[in-house]
Tab-separated table of C-alpha atoms in Angstrom:
chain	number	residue	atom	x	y	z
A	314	UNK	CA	105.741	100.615	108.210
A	315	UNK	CA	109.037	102.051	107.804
A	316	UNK	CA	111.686	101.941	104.587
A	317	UNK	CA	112.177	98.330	105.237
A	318	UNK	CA	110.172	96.320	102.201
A	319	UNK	CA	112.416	93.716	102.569
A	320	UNK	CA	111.531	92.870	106.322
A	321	UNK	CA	107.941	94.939	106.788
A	322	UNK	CA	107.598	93.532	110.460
A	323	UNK	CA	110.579	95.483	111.603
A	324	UNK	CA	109.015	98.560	113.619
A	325	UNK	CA	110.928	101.999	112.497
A	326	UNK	CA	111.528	104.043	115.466
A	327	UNK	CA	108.948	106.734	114.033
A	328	UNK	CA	106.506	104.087	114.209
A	329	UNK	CA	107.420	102.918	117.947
A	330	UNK	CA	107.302	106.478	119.475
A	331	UNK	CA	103.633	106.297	118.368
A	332	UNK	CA	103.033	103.011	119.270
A	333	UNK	CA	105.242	102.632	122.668
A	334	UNK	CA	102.448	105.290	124.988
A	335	UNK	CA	100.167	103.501	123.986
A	336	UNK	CA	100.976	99.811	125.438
A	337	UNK	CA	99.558	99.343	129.167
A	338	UNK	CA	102.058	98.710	131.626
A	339	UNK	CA	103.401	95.520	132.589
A	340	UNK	CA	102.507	94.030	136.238
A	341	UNK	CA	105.238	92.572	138.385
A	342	UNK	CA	106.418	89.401	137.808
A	343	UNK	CA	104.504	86.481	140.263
A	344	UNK	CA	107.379	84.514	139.663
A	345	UNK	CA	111.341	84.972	138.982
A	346	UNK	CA	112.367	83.780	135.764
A	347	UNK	CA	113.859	84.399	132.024
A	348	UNK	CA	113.728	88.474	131.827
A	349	UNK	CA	110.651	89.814	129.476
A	350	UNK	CA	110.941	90.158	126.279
A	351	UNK	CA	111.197	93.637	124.995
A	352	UNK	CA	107.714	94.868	123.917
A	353	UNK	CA	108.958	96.109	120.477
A	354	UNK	CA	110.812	93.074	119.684
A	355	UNK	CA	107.472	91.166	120.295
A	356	UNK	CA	105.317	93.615	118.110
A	357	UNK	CA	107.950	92.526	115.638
A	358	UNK	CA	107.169	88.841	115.993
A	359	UNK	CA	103.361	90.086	115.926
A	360	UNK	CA	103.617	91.602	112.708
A	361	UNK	CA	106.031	88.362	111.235
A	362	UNK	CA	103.460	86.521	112.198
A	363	UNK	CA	101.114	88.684	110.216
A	364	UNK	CA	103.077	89.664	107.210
A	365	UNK	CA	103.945	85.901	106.679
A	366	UNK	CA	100.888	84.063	107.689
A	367	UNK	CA	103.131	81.315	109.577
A	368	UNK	CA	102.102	79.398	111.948
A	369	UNK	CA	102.359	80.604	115.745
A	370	UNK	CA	104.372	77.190	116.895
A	371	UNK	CA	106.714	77.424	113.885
A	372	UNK	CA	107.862	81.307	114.931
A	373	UNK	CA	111.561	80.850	114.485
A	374	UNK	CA	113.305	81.718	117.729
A	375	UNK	CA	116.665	82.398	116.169
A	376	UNK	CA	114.941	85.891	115.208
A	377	UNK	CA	114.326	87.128	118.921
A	378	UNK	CA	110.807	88.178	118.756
A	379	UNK	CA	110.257	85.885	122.040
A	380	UNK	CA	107.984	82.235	122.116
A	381	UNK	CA	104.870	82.009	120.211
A	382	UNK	CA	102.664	82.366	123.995
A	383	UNK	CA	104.650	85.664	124.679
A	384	UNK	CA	103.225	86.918	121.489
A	385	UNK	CA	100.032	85.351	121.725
A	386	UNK	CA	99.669	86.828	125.278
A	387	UNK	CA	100.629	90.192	124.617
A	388	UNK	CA	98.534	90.283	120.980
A	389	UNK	CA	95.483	89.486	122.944
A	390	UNK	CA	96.230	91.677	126.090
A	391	UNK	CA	97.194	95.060	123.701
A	392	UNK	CA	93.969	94.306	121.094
A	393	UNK	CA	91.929	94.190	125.012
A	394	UNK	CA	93.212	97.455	125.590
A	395	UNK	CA	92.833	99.270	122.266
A	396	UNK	CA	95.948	99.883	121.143
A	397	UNK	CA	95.152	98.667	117.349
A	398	UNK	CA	92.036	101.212	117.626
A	399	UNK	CA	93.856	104.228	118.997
A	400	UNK	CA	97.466	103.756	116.693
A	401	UNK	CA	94.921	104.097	114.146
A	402	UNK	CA	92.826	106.284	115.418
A	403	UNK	CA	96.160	108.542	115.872
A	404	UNK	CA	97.178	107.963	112.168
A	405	UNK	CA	93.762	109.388	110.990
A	406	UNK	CA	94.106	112.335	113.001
A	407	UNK	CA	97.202	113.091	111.583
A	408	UNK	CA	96.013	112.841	108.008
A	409	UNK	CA	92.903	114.686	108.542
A	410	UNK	CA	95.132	117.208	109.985
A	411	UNK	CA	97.064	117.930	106.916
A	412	UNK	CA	93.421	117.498	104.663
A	413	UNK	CA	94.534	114.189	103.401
A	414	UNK	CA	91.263	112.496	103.847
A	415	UNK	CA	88.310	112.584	101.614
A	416	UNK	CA	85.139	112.919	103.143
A	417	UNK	CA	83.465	113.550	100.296
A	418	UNK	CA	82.339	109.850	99.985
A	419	UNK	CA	82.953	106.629	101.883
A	420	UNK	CA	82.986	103.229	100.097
A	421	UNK	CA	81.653	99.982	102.179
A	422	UNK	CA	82.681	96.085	101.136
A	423	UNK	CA	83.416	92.724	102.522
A	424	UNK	CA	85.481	89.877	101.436
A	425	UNK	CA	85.353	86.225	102.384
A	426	UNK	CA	88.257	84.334	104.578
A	427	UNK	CA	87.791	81.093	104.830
A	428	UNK	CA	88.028	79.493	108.290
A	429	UNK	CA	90.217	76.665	109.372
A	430	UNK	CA	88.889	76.148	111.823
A	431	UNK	CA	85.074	76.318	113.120
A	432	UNK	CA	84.912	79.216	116.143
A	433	UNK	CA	83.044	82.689	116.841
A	434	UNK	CA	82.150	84.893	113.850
A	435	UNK	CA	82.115	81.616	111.510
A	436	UNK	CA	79.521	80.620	109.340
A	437	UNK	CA	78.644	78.552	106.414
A	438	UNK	CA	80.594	79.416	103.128
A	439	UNK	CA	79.060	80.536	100.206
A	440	UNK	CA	80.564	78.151	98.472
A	441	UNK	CA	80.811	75.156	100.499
A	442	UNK	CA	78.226	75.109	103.244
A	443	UNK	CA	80.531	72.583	105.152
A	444	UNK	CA	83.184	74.878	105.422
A	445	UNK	CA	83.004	77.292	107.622
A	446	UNK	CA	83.814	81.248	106.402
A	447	UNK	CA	84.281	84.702	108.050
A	448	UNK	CA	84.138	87.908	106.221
A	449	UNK	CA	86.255	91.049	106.969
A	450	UNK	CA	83.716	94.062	106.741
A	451	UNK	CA	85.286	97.454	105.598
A	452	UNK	CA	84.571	101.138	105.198
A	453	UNK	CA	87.002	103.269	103.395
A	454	UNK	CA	87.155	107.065	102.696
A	455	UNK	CA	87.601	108.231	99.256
A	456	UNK	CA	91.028	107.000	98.664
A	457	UNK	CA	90.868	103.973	100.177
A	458	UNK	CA	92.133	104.517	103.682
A	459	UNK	CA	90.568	102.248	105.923
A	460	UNK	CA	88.356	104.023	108.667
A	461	UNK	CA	86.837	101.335	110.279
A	462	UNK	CA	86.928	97.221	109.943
A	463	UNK	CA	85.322	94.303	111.553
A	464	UNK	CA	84.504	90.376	111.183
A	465	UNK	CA	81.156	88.484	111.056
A	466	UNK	CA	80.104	85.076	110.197
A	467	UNK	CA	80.594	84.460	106.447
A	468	UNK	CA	76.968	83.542	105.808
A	469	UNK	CA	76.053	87.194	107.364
A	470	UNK	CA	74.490	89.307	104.984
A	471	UNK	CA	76.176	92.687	104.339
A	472	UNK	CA	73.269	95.162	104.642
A	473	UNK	CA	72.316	93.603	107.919
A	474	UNK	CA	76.372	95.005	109.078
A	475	UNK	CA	76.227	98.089	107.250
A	476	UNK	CA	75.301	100.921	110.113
A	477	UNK	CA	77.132	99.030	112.835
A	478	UNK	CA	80.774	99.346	110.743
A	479	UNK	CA	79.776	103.123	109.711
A	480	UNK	CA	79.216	103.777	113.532
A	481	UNK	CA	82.148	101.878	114.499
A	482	UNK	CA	84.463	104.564	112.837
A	483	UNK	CA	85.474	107.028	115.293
A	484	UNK	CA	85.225	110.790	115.682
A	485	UNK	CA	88.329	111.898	113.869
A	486	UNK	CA	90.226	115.074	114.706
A	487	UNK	CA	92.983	116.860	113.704
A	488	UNK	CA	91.614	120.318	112.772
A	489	UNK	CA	89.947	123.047	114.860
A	490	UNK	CA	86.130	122.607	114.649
A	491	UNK	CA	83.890	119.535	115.369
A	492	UNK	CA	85.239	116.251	114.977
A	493	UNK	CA	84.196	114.485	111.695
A	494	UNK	CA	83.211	110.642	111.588
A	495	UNK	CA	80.275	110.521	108.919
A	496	UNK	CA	81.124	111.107	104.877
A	497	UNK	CA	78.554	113.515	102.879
A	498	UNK	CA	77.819	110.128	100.554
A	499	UNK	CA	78.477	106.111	101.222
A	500	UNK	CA	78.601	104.226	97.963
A	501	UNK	CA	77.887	100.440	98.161
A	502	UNK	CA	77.122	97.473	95.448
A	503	UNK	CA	73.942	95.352	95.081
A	504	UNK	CA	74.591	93.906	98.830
A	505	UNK	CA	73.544	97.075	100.027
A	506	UNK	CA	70.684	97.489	98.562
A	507	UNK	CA	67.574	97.871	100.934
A	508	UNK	CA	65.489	101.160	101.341
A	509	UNK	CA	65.595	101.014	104.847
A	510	UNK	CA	69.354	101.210	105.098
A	511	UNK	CA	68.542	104.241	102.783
A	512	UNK	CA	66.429	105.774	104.744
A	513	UNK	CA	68.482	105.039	107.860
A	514	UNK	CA	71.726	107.269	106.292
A	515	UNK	CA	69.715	109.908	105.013
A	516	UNK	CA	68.809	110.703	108.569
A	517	UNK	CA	72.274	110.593	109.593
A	518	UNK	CA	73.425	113.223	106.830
A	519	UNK	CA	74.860	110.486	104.755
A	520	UNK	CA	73.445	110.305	100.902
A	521	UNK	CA	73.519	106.904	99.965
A	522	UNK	CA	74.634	105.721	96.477
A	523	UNK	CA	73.311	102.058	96.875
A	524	UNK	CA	73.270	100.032	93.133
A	525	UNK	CA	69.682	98.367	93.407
A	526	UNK	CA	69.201	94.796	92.696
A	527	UNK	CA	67.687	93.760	88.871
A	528	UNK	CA	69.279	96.965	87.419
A	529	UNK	CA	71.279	96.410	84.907
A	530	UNK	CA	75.487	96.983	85.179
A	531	UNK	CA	77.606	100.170	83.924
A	532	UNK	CA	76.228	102.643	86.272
A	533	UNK	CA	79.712	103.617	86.928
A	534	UNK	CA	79.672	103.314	90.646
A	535	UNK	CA	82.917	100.950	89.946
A	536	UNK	CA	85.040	103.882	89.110
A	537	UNK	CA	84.870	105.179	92.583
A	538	UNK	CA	84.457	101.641	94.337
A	539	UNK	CA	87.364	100.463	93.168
A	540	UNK	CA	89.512	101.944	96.159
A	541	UNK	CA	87.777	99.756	98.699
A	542	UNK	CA	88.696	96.653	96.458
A	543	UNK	CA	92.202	98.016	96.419
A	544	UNK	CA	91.902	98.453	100.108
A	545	UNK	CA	90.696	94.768	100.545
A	546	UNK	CA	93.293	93.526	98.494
A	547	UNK	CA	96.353	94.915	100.896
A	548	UNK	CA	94.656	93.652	103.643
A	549	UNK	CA	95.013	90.345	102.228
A	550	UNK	CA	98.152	91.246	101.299
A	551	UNK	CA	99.074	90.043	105.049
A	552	UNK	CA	99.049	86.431	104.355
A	553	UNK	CA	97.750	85.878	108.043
A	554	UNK	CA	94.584	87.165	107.031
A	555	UNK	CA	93.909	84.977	103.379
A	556	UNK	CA	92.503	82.135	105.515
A	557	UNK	CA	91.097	82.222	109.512
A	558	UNK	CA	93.543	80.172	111.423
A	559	UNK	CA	92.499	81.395	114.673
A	560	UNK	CA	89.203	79.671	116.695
A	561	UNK	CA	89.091	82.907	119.005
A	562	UNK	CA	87.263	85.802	116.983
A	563	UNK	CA	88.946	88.432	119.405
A	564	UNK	CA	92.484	87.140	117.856
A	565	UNK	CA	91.541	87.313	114.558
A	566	UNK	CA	90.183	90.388	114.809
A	567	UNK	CA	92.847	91.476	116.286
A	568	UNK	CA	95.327	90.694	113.371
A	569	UNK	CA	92.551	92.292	111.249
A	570	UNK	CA	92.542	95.815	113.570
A	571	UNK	CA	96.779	95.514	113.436
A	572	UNK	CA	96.382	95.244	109.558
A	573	UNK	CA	94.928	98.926	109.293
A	574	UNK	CA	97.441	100.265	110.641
A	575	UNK	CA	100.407	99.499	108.546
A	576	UNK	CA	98.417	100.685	105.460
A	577	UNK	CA	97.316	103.665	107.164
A	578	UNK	CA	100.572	104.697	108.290
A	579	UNK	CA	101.495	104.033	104.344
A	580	UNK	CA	99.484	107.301	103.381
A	581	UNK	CA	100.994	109.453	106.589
A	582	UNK	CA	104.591	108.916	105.719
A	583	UNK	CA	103.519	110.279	102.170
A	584	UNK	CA	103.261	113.516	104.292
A	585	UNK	CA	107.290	113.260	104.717
């Protein structure tokens, strides 16, 4: 998000003439008081927050991204009113509009997060049932640009999630025609693997390239998955996202919708 790797939470002012429209309007005040914080100054304490993985109470002040409520407030009232979903949704439209994204295939994963704390969308871990876990669902195009994302329970099982994330991604436009949201293929690993998801993309216009279960490995599907693995990886490159700090889902996700979007917008300034 801008030319700023040493401080990636600072908004460029490319970034916030996309991102400014977008934010609803403030109401009047009920009360007089201390004047509001600017609204880019708290997407910069947002994106601290997420970059860093610090703790909301410990935001340092000194930095003038406003309190840790003010950014709590306006996190939860901007993910309410889709402003993650359309930044990005804006970002793919401007790729697709300059035939930067592959729709050749799509590549589907998940990761585990482990949960501090027991909420919404948590589950038993894998590893240690008396943990709870989340998992961070996503479906990337060819190259590994995230086109939709979501979180479940961690003990959910991934073919059980798989149509709801590929419907999730929205119609994307940005050339003159139809708008596109479905890949020709979806490639998945062994978590996939059931004939009725099969069955269910084929009817959509999707070939699936599902590895099946008791097969043995080197079928090669790893040379192409590997973007989505890439993909995960940056998304827990935002350290808010290694473990789930957050007991509201709708928070959490909504770090996890922000995250796209900085990775997203990655691939668009390669346009420059």
């Amino acid at each position: 998000m801008g030319n700023r790797q040493s401080r990636p939470w600072i908004v460029s002012d490319e970034l916030w003439s996309l991102v400014e429209p977008l934010l609803p309007k403030p109401g009047p005040k009920k009360v007089e008081g201390r004047p509001r914080v600017p609204d880019r100054q708290v997407l910069c304490g947002i994106l601290f927050v997420l970059h860093t993985g610090i703790q909301r109470e410990y935001l340092p002040q000194e930095l003038g991204f406003g309190s840790r409520m003010t950014c709590w407030r306006r996190l939860a009232a901007w993910n309410e009113a889709g402003v993650w979903d359309q930044l990005h949704q804006l970002l793919l439209n401007e790729l697709r509009s300059n035939n930067q994204l592959d729709w050749e295939q799509a590549v589907i994963d998940s990761s585990h997060a482990r949960a501090a704390r027991r909420g919404p969308k948590g589950g038993p871990s894998p590893v240690d049932r008396a943990w709870p876990d989340s998992k961070h669902h996503l479906i990337v195009d060819g190259q590994g640009i995230p086109l939709a994302v979501s979180l479940t329970g961690g003990n959910r099982n991934d073919v059980t999630h798989l149509l709801r994330l590929l419907d999730k991604s929205s119609p994307v436009a940005g050339l003159v025609g139809r708008l596109r949201r479905r890949p020709d293929a979806l490639l998945a690993d062994r978590g996939y693997d059931h004939d009725i998801s099969r069955r269910l993309l084929w009817q959509r216009g999707i070939r699936p390239v599902i590895a099946r279960r008791g097969e043995p490995h080197g079928t090669g599907l790893g040379i192409f998955r590997y973007v989505v693995e890439r993909t995960i990886a940056w998304l827990h490159g935002f350290r808010r996202l290694r473990i789930r700090w957050e007991r509201r889902d709708d928070i959490h996700e909504a770090f996890l919708d922000l995250a796209t979007c900085p990775i997203t917008h990655r691939h668009v300034q390669r346009l420059c």
